[in-house]
Short mmCIF file of C-alpha atoms in Angstrom, two decimals:
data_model
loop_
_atom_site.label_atom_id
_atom_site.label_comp_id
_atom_site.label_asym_id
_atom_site.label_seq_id
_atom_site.Cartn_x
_atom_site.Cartn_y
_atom_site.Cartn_z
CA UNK W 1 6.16 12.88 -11.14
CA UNK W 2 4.26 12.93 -7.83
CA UNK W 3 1.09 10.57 -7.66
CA UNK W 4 -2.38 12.57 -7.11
CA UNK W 5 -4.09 9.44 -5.64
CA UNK W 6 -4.29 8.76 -2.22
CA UNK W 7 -3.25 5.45 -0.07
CA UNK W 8 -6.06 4.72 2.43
CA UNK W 9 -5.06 2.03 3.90
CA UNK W 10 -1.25 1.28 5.72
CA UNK W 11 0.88 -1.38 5.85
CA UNK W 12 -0.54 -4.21 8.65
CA UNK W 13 -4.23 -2.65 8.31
CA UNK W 14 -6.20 -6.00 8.56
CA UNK W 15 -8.91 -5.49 6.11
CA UNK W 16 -11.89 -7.38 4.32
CA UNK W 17 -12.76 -8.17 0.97
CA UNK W 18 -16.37 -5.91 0.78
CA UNK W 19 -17.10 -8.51 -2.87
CA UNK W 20 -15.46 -11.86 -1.34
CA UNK W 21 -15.64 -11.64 2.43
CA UNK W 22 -12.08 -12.83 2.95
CA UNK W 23 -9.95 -11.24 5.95
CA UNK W 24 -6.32 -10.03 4.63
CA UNK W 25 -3.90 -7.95 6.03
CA UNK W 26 -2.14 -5.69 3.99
CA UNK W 27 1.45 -5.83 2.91
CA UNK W 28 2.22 -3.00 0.29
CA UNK W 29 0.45 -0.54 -2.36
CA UNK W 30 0.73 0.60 -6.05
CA UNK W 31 -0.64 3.97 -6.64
CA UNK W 32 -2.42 2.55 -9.42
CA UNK W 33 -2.77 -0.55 -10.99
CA UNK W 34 0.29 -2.52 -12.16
CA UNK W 35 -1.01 -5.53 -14.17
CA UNK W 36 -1.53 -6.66 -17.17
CA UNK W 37 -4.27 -5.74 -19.39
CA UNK W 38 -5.22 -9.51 -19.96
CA UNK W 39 -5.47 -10.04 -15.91
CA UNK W 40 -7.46 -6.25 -15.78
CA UNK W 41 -9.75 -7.65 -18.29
CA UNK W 42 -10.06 -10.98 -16.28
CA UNK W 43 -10.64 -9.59 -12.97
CA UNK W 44 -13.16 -6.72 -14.67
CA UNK W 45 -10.68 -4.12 -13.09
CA UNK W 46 -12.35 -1.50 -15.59
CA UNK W 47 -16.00 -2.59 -14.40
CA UNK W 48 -14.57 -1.05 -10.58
CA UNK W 49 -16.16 2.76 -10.02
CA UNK W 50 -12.29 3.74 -10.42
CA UNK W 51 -11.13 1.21 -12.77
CA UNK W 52 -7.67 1.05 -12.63
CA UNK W 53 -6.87 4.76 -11.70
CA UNK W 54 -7.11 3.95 -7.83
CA UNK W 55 -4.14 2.74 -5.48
CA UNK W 56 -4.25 -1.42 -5.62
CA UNK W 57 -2.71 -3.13 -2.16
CA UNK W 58 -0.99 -6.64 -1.44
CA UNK W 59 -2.71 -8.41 0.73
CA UNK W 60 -1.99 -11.45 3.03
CA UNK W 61 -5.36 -13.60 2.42
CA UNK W 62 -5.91 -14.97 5.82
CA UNK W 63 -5.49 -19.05 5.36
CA UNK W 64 -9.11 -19.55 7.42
CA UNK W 65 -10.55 -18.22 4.56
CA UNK W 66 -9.10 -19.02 1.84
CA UNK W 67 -6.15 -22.28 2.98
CA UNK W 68 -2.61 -22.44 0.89
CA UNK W 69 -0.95 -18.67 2.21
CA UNK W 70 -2.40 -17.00 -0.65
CA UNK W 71 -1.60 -13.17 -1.67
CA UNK W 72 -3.45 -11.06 -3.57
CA UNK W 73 -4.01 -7.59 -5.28
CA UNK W 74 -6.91 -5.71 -4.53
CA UNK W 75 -8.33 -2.25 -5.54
CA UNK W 76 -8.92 0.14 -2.90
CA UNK W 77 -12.67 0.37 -3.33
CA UNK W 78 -12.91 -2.74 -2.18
CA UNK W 79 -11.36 -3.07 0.90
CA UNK W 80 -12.94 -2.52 3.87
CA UNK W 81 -10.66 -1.52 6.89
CA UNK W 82 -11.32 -3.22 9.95
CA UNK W 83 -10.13 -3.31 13.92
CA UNK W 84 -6.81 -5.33 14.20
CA UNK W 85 -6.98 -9.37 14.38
CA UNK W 86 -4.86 -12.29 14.41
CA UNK W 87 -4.08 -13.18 10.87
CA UNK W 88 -3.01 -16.95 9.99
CA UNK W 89 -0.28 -16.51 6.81
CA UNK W 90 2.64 -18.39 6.53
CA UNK W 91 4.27 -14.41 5.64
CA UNK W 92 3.24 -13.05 8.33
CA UNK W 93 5.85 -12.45 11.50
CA UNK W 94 8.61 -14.11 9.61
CA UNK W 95 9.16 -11.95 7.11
CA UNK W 96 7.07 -8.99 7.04
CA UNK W 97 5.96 -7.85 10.38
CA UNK W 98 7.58 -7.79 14.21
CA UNK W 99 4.19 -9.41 15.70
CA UNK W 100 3.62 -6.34 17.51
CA UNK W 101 0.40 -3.89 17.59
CA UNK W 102 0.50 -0.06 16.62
CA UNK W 103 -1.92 0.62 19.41
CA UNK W 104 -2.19 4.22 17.95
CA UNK W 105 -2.80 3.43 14.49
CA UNK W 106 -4.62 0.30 15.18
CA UNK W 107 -1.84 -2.15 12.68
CA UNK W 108 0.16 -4.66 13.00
CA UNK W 109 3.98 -3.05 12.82
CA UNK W 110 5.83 -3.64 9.60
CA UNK W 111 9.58 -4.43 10.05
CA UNK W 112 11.99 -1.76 9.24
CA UNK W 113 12.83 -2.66 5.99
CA UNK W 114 8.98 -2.95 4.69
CA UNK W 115 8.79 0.00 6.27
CA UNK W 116 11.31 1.84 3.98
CA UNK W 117 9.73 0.00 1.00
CA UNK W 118 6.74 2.00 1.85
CA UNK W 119 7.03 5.10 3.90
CA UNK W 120 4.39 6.43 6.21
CA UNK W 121 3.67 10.36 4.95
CA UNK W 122 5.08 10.66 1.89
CA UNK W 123 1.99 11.21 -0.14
CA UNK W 124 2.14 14.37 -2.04
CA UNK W 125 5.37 15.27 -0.59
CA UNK W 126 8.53 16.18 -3.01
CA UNK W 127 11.79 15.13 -1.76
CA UNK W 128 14.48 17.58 -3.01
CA UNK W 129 18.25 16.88 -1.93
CA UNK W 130 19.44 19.61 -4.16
CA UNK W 131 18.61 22.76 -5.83
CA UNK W 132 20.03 23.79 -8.75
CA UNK W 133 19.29 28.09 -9.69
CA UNK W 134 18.16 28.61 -12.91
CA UNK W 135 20.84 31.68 -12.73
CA UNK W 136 23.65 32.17 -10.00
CA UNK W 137 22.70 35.49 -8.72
CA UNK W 138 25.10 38.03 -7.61
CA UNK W 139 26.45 38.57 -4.93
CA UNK W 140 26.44 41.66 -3.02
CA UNK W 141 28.36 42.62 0.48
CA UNK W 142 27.34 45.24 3.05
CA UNK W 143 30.35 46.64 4.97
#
């Protein structure tokens, strides 16, 4: 089943939290939201214009804002995008991203293997590697 939300935001977008003010640069998505209905109810997910029905990112929570490396999982409506910036996470370079800018897309680059975890274009796309007929039709030869 193909997801009918859209992702926004891409992987190494450096971003704000519009509620909290905390910088973040994002890591990875969910379509929609993946936790629990006790942390939904905690965090007032279903209080959110979209409630849960909205793509959620991971986010690298700059440690000038908010010290200790933390990560965490916000809904798209309230992230708000902003121009590429030095983020200070212990994640960041070592394990996620190459340390280089996307001048074009205005991102940090992910490494390969992120990347794969989350392709770019994919959205409403279906990938077929095979087709199966519902009837093998026959075949027919001009001479």
């Amino acid at each position: 089943r193909q997801s009918e939300t859209d992702i926004t935001y891409d992987l190494g977008q450096c971003m704000v939290h519009k509620k909290y003010g905390y910088r973040g640069l994002i890591v990875g998505w969910d379509h929609e939201c993946r936790q629990s209905d006790e942390w939904c109810e905690t965090m007032e997910v279903d209080k959110l214009t979209h409630g849960r029905a909205q793509p959620f990112y991971h986010v690298l929570v700059d440690r000038r804002d908010r010290p200790g490396g933390q990560m965490t999982y916000v809904a798209q409506e309230s992230i708000e995008g902003t121009a590429i910036f030095s983020i200070d996470h212990p994640y960041f370079k070592e394990a996620t991203f190459t340390g280089e800018v996307d001048q074009r897309r205005g991102t940090w680059k992910p490494n390969p293997l992120l990347r794969e975890q989350y392709p770019l274009g994919l959205e409403g796309c279906w990938l077929v590697d095979h087709v199966f007929p519902d009837k093998v039709a026959e075949r027919t030869f001009d001479a």
